[in-house]
Tab-separated table of C-alpha atoms and ligand atoms in Angstrom:
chain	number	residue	atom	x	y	z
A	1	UNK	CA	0.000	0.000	0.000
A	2	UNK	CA	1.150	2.994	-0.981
A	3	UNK	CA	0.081	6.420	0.540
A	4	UNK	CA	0.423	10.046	-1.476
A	5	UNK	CA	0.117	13.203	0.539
A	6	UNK	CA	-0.649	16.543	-1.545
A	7	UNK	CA	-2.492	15.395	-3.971
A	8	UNK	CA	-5.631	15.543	-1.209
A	9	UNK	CA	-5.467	18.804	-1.725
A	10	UNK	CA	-5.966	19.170	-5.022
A	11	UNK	CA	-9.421	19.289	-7.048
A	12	UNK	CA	-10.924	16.051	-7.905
A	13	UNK	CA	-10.056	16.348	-12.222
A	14	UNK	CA	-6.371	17.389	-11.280
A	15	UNK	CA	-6.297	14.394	-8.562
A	16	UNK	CA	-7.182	12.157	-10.899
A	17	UNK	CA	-4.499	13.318	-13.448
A	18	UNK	CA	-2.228	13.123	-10.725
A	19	UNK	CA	-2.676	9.965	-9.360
A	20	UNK	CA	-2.791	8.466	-13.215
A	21	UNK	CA	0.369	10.278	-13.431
A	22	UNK	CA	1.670	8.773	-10.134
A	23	UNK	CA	0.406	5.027	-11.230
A	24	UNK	CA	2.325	5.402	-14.828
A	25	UNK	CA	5.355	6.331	-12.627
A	26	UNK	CA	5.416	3.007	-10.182
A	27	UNK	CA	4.379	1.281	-12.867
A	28	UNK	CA	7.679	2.326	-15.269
A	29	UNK	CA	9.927	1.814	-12.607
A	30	UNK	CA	8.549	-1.282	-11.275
A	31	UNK	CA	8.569	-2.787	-15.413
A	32	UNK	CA	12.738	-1.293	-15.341
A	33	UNK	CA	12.998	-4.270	-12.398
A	34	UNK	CA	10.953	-6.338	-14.717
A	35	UNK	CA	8.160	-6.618	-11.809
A	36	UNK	CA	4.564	-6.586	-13.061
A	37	UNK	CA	1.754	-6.181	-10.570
A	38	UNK	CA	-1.925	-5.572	-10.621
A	39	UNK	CA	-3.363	-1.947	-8.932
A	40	UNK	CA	-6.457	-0.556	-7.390
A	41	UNK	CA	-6.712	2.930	-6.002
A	42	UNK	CA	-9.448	3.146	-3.461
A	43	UNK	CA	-9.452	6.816	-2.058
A	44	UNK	CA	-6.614	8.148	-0.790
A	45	UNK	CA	-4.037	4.959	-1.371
A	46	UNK	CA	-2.971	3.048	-4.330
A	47	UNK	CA	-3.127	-1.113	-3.226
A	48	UNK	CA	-0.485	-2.454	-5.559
A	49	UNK	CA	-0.548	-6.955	-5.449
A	50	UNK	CA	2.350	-8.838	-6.801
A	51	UNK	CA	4.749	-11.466	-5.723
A	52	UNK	CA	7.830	-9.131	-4.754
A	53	UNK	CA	6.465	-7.347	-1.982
A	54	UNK	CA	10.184	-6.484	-0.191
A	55	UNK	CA	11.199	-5.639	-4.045
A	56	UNK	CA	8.181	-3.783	-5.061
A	57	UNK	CA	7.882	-1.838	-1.724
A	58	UNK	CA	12.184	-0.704	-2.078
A	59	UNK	CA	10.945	0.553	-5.799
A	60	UNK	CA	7.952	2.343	-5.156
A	61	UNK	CA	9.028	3.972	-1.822
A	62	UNK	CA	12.014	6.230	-4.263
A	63	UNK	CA	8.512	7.417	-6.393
A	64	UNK	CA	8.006	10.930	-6.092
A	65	UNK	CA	4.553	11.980	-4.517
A	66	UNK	CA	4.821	8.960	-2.601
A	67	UNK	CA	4.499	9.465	1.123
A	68	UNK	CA	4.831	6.108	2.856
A	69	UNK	CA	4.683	2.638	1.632
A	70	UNK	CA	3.577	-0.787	3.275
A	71	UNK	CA	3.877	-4.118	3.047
A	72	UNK	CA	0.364	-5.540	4.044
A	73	UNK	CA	-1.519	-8.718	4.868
A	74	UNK	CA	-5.381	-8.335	3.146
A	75	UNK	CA	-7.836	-9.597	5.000
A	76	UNK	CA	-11.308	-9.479	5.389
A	77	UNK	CA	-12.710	-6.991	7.765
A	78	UNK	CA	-14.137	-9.896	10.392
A	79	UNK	CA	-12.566	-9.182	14.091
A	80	UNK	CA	-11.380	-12.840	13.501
A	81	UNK	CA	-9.119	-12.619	10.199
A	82	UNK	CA	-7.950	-9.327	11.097
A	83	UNK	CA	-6.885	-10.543	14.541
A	84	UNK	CA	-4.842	-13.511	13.259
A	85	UNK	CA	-3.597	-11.232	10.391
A	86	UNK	CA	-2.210	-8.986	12.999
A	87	UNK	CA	-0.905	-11.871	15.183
A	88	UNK	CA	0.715	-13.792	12.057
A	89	UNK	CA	3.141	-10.758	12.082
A	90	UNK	CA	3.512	-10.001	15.866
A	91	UNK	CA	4.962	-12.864	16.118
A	92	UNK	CA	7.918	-12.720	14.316
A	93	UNK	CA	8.833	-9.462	15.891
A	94	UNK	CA	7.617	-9.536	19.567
A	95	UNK	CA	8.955	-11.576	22.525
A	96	UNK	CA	8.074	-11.808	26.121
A	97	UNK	CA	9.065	-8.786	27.617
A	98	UNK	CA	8.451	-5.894	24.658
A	99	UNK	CA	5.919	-3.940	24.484
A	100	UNK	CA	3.383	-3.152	21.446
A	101	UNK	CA	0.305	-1.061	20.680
A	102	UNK	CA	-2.629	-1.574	18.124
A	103	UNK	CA	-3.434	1.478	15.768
A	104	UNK	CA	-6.207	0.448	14.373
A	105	UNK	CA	-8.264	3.238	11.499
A	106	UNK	CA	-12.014	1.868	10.081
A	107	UNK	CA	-14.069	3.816	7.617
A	108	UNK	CA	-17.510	1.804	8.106
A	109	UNK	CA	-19.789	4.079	10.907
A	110	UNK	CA	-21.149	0.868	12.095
A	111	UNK	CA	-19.845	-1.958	14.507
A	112	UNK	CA	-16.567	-1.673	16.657
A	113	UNK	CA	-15.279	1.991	17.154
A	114	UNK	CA	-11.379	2.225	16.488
A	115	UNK	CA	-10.463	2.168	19.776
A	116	UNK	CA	-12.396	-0.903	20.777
A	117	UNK	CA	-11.360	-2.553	17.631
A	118	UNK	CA	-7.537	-1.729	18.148
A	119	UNK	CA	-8.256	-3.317	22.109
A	120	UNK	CA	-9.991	-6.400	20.726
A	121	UNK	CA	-7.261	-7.204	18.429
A	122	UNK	CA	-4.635	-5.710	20.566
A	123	UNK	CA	-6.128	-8.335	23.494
A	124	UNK	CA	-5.659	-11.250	21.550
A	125	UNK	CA	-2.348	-10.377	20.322
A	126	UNK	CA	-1.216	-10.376	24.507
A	127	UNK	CA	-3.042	-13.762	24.358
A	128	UNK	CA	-0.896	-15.350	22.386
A	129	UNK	CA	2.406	-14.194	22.947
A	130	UNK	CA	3.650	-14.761	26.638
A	131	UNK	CA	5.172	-12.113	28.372
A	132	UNK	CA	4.054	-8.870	26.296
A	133	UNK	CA	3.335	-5.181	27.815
A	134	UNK	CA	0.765	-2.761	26.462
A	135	UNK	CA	2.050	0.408	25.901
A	136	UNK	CA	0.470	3.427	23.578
A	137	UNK	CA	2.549	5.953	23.986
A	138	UNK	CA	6.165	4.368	23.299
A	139	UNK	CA	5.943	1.016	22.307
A	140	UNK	CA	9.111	-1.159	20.938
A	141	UNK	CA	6.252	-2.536	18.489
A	142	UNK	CA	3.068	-0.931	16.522
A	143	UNK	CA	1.155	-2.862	14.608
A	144	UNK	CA	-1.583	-0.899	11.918
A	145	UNK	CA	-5.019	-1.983	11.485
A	146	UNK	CA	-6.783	-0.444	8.521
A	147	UNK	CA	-10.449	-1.868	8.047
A	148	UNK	CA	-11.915	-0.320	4.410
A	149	UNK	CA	-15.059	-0.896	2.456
A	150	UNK	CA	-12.454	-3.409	0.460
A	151	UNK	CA	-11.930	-5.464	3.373
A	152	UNK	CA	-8.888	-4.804	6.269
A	153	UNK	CA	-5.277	-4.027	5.890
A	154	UNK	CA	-2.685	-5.107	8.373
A	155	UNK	CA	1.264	-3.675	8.854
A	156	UNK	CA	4.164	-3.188	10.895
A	157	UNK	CA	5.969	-0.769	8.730
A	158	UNK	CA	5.569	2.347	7.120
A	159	UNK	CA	8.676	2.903	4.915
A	160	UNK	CA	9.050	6.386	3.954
A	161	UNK	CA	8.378	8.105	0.191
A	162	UNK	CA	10.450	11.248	-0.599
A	163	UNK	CA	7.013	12.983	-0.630
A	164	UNK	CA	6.384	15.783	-3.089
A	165	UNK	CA	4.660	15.892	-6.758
A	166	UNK	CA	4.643	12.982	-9.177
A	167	UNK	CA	7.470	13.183	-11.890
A	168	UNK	CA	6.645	14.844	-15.051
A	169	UNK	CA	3.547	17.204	-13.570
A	170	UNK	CA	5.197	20.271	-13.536
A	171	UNK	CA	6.978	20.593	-16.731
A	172	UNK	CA	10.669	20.494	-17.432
A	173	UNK	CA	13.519	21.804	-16.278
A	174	UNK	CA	17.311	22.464	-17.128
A	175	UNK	CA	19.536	21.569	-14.734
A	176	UNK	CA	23.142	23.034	-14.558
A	177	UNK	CA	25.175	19.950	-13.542
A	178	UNK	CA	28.626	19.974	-12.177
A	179	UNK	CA	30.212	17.606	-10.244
A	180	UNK	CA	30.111	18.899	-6.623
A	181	UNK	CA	27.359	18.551	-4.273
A	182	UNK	CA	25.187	21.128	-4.787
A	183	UNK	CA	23.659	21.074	-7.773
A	184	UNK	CA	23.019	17.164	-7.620
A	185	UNK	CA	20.663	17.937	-4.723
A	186	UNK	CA	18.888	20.854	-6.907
A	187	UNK	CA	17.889	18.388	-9.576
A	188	UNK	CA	16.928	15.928	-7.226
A	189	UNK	CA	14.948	18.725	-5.319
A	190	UNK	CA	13.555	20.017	-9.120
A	191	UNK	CA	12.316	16.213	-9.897
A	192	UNK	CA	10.324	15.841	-6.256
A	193	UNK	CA	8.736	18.873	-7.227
A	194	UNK	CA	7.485	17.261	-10.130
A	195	UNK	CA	9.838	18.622	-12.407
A	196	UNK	CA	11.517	16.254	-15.697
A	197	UNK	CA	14.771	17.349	-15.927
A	198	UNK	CA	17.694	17.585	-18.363
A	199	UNK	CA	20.646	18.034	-16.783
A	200	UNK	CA	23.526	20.459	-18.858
A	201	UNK	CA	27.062	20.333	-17.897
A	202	UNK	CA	30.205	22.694	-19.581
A	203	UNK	CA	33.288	20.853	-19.375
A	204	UNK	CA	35.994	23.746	-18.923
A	205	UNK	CA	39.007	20.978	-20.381
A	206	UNK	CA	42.386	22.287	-19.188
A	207	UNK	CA	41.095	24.579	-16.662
A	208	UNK	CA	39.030	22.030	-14.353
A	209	UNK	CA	39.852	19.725	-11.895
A	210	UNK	CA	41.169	15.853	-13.584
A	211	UNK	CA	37.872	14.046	-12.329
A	212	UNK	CA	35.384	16.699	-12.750
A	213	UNK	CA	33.818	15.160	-16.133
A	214	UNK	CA	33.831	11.832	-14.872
A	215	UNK	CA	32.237	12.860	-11.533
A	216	UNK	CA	29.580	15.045	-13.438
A	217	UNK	CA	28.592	12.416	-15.685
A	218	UNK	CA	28.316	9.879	-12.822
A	219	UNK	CA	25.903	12.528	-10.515
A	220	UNK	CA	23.922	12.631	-14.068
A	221	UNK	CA	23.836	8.567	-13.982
A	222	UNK	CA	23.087	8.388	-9.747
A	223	UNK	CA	20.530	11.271	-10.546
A	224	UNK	CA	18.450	9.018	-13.276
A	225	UNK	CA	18.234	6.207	-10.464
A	226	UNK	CA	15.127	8.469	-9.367
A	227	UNK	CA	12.841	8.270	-12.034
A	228	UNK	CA	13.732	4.955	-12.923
A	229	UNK	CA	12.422	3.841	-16.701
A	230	UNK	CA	12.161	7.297	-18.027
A	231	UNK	CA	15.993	8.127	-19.928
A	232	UNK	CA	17.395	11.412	-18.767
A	233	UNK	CA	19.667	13.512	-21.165
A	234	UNK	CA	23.280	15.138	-20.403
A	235	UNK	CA	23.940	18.028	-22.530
A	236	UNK	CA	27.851	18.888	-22.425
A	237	UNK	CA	28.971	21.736	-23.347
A	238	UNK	CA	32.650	22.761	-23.885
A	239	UNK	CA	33.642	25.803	-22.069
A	240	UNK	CA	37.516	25.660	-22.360
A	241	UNK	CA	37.195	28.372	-24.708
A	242	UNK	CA	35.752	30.764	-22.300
A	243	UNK	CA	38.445	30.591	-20.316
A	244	UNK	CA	41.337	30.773	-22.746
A	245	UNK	CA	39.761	34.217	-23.852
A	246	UNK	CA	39.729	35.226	-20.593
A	247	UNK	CA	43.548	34.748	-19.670
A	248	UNK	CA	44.219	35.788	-23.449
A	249	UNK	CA	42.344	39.061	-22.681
A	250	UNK	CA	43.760	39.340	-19.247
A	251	UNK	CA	40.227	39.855	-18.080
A	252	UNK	CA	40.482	40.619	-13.896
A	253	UNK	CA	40.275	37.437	-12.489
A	254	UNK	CA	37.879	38.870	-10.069
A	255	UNK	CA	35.423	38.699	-12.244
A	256	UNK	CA	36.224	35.156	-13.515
A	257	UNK	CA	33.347	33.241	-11.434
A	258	UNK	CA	30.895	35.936	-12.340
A	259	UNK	CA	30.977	35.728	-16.178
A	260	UNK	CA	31.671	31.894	-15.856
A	261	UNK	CA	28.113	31.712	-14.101
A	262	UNK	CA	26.831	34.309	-16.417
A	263	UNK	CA	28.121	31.938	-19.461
A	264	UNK	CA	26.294	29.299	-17.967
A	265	UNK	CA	23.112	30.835	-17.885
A	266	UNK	CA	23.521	32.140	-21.486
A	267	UNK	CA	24.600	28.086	-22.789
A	268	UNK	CA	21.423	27.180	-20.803
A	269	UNK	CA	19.035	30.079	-22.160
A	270	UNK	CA	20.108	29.209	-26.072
A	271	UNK	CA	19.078	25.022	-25.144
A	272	UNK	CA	16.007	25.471	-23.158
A	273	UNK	CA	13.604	25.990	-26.501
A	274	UNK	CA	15.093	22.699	-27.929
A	275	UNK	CA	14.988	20.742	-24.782
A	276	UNK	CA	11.628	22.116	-24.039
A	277	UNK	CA	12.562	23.150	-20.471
A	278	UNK	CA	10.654	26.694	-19.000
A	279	UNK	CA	13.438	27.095	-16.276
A	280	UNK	CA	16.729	27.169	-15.593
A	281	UNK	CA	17.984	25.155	-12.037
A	282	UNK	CA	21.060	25.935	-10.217
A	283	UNK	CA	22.803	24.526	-7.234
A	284	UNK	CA	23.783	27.940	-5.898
A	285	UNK	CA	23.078	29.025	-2.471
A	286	UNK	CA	23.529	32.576	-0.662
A	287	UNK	CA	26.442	33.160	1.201
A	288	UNK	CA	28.180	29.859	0.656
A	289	UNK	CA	31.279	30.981	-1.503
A	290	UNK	CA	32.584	34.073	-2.188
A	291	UNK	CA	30.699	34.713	-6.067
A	292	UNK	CA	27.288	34.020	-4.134
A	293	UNK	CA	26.466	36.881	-2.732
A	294	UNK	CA	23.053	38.904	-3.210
A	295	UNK	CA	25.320	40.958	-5.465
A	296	UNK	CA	26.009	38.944	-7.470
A	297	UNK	CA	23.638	36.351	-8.023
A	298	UNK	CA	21.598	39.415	-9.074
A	299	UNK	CA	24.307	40.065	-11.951
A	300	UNK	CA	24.210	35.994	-12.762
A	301	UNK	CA	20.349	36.721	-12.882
A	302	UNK	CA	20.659	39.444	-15.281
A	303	UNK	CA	22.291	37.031	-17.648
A	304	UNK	CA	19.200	35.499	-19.069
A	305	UNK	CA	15.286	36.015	-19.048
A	306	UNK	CA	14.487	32.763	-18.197
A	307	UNK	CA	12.948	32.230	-14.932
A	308	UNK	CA	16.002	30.919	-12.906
A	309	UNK	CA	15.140	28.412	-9.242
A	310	UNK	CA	18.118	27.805	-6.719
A	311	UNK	CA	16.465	25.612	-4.646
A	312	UNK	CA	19.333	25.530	-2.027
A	313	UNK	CA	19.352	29.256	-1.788
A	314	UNK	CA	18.653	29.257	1.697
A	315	UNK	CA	19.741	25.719	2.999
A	316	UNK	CA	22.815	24.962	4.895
A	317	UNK	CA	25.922	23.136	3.626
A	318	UNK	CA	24.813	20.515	6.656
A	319	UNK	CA	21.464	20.201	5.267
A	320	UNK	CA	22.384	20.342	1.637
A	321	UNK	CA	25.064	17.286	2.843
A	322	UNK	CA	22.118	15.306	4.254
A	323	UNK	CA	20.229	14.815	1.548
A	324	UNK	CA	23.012	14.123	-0.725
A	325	UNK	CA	23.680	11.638	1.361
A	326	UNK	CA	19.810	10.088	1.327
A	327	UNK	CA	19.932	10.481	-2.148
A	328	UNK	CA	23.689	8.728	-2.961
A	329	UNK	CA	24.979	11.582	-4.902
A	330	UNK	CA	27.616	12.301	-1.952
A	331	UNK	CA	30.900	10.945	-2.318
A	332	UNK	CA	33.381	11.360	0.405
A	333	UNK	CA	36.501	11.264	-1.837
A	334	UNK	CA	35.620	12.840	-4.974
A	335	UNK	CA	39.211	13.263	-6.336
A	336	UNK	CA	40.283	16.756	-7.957
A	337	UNK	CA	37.240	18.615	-8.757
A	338	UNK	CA	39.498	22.030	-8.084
A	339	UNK	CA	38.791	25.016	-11.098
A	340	UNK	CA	42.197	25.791	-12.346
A	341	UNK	CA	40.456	29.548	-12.608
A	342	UNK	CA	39.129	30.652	-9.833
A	343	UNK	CA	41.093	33.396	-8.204
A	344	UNK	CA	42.091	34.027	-4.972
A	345	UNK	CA	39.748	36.639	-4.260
A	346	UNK	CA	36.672	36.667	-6.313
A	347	UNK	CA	34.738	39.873	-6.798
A	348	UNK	CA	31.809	39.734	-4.143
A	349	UNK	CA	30.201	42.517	-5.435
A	350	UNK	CA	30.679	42.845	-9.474
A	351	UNK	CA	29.733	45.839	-10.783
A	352	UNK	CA	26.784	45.334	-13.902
A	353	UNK	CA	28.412	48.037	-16.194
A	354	UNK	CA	32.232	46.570	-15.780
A	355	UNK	CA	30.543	42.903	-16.819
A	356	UNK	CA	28.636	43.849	-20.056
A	357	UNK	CA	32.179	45.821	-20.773
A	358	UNK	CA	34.314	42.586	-20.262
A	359	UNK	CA	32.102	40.204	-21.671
A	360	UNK	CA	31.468	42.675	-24.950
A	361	UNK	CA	35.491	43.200	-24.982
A	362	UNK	CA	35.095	39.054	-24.730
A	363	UNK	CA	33.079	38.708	-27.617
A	364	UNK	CA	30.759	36.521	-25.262
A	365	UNK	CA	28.122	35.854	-27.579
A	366	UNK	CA	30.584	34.398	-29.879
A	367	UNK	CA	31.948	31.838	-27.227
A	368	UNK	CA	28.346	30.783	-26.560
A	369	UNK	CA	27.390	29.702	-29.950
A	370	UNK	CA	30.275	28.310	-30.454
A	371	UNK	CA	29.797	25.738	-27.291
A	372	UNK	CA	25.913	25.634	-28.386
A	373	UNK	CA	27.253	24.132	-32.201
A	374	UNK	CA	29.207	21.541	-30.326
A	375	UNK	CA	27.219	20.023	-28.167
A	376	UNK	CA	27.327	16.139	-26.568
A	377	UNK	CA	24.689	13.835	-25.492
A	378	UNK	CA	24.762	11.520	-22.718
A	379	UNK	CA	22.050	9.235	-21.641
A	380	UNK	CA	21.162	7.548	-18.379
A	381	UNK	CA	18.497	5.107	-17.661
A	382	UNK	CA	17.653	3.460	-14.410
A	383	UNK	CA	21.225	4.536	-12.805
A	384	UNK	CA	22.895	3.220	-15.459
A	385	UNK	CA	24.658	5.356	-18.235
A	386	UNK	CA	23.058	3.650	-22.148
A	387	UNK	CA	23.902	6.251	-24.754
A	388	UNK	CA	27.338	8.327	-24.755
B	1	ATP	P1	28.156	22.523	-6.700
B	1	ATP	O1	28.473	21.714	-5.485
B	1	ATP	O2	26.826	22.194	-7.270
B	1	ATP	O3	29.253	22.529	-7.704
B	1	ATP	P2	29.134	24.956	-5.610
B	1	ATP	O4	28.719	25.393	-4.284
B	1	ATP	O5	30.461	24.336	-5.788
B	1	ATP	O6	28.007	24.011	-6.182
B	1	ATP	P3	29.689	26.692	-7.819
B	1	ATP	O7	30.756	25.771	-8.289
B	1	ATP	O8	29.991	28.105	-7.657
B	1	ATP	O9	28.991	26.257	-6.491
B	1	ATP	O10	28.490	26.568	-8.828
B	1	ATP	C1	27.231	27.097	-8.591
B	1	ATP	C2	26.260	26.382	-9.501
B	1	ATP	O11	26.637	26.572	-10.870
B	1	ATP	C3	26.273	24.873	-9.316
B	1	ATP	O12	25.463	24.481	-8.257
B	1	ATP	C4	25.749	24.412	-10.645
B	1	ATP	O13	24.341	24.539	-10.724
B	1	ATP	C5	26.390	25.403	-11.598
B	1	ATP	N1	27.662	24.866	-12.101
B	1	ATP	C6	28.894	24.985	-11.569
B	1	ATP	N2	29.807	24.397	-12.348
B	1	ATP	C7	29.154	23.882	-13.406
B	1	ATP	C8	29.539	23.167	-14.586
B	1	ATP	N3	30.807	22.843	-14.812
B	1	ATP	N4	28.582	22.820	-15.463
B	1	ATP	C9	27.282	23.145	-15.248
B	1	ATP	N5	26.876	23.814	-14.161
B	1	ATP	C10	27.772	24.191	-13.256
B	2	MG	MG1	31.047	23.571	-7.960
């Protein structure tokens, strides 16, 4: 059993569209693991039967939208079968001495009340296991009760969903890729929103770390692990130029993390038409290195009309770190990933005027098309990279 959260809120036409959306979603990334399974979707839950339940319930608790997910026994909704269904599992899990509780939930307005249903089946649960405690407000042990029109539901787990919108309802969006830890979490952040992504990464050659490719391409592969059946696309781009004409030109290196950024933006505003994306997604954040200040993530803005999200604007490197962690994009020895360019002191507040001056001196517009004529495609499916 699967349970969604949001969507209650929505109408009843865009529920329905959402939960259709939701069901095409487990069912695509339960048919990548070659599992087939059968689904019903009383209100409020999809009920999803098949063989693999451990399998199916790993799979479908990484679905966006989804809240929590279940492995149940079905049962009929007599005190009897629901009883023994809950016993059947207590006792692999309790022993004399633990203690438990019975949550039980029934939508029918007739017969037991919850209470006196979760103390009937609670009761015979201390019956036949020597040696148990009752205890509601901290027990080693819960065990649910759900009794439905359908007939009851019994569990001991609720393994938790990532939550937020189901994949593919919000549109898509272009992700600038690199291969640290930020922007990893942004797509991953973009997708739970609903977002389908393509991710875009500019490979600055001499003047990046040795392992940056590799490690951008595999956050690209790790990322598609999360909307598993549906192939996500890796734009590069080559940006060595950029910063040859910028040492050539003796530009202040100062500036050199601004107009990098500011390139970015522009590669990504020329590819969003042909990838279809309506927004750009970065992995900045405010505050966290010297080029992100209000300053000058303004001047970054001012690169392109797209609507721009940073959805770790305001988090915490600590928080950022946790979910990168939840999500396995963190690695704790990423090799050299250190930019060749970036100068000891980085403007933290570049001035508009002196940037459309460099960049113009630059011939920036040049550089741009010039990466946007040369583009490569990688392709990742189910974590796994199919198409360089
Ligand atoms: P990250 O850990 O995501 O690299 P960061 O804190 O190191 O973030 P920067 O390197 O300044 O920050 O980059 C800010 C954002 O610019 C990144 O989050 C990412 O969205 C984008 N970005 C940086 N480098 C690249 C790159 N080589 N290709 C595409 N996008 C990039
Ligand atoms: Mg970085």
């Amino acid at each position: 059993m699967a349970r969604y959260g949001e969507l209650f809120l929505k109408s009843e036409p865009v529920k329905r569209h959402f939960i259709g959306m939701l069901l095409r979603n487990i069912r695509k990334a339960l048919g990548a693991s070659g599992i087939t399974c059968r689904y019903e979707t009383p209100r409020g839950r999809i009920l999803i039967y098949g063989d693999e339940a451990k399998k199916t319930a790993a799979i479908v608790s990484r679905i966006f939208g989804i809240v929590d997910v279940s492995i149940c026994h079905r049962s009929t909704n007599s005190l009897q079968d629901l009883s023994e269904a809950a016993l059947s599992l207590a006792k692999v899990r309790l022993s004399a001495g633990m203690s438990f509780a019975v949550r039980a939930k029934r939508q029918h307005k007739t017969g037991l009340t919850s209470q006196e249903l979760g103390t009937e089946i609670g009761s015979w649960v201390f019956d036949h296991i020597p040696g148990l405690v009752v205890d509601l407000d901290t027990p080693d042990y819960e065990i649910f009760v759900e009794v439905r029109d359908f007939g009851g539901l019994v569990y001991d787990e609720r393994i938790p969903g990532p939550g937020g919108l189901p994949w593919g309802t919000q549109g898509r969006v272009l992700v600038l890729l690199s291969a640290g830890i930020d922007s990893p979490v942004a797509s991953w952040l973009s997708m739970k929103r609903g977002c389908e992504i393509t991710h875009l990464y500019l490979d600055a050659g001499r003047w990046a770390g040795n392992d940056v490719t590799t490690a951008a391409i595999d956050n690209h592969r790790k990322l598609s692990f999360w909307c598993a059946g549906n192939p996500v696309s890796l734009v590069i781009g080559d940006s060595e130029e950029l910063f040859d004409r910028m040492s050539e030109l003796k530009i202040p290196p100062r500036y050199r993390c601004v107009i990098c950024k500011r390139f970015m933006q522009k590669v990504a505003g020329r590819l969003m038409e042909h990838e279809g994306a309506l927004a750009v997604v970065t992995g900045e954040n405010l505050g966290q290195v010297a080029s992100q200040t209000l300053a000058n993530l303004g001047v970054i803005a001012e690169a392109v009309t797209a609507p721009v999200l940073r959805p770790l604007i305001t988090y915490d490197k600590e928080e950022t770190i946790t979910i990168a962690r939840r999500i396995g994009t963190f690695e704790k020895n990423p090799g050299d990933l250190a930019c060749r360019a970036v100068p000891n002191m980085p403007a933290t507040a570049a001035v508009l005027d002196e940037v459309h001056e460099i960049e113009q001196k630059m011939r920036i517009g040049e550089i741009v098309l010039c990466t946007c004529s040369k583009l490569k495609f990688v392709t990742a499916l189910d974590g796994k990279i199919v198409e360089k």
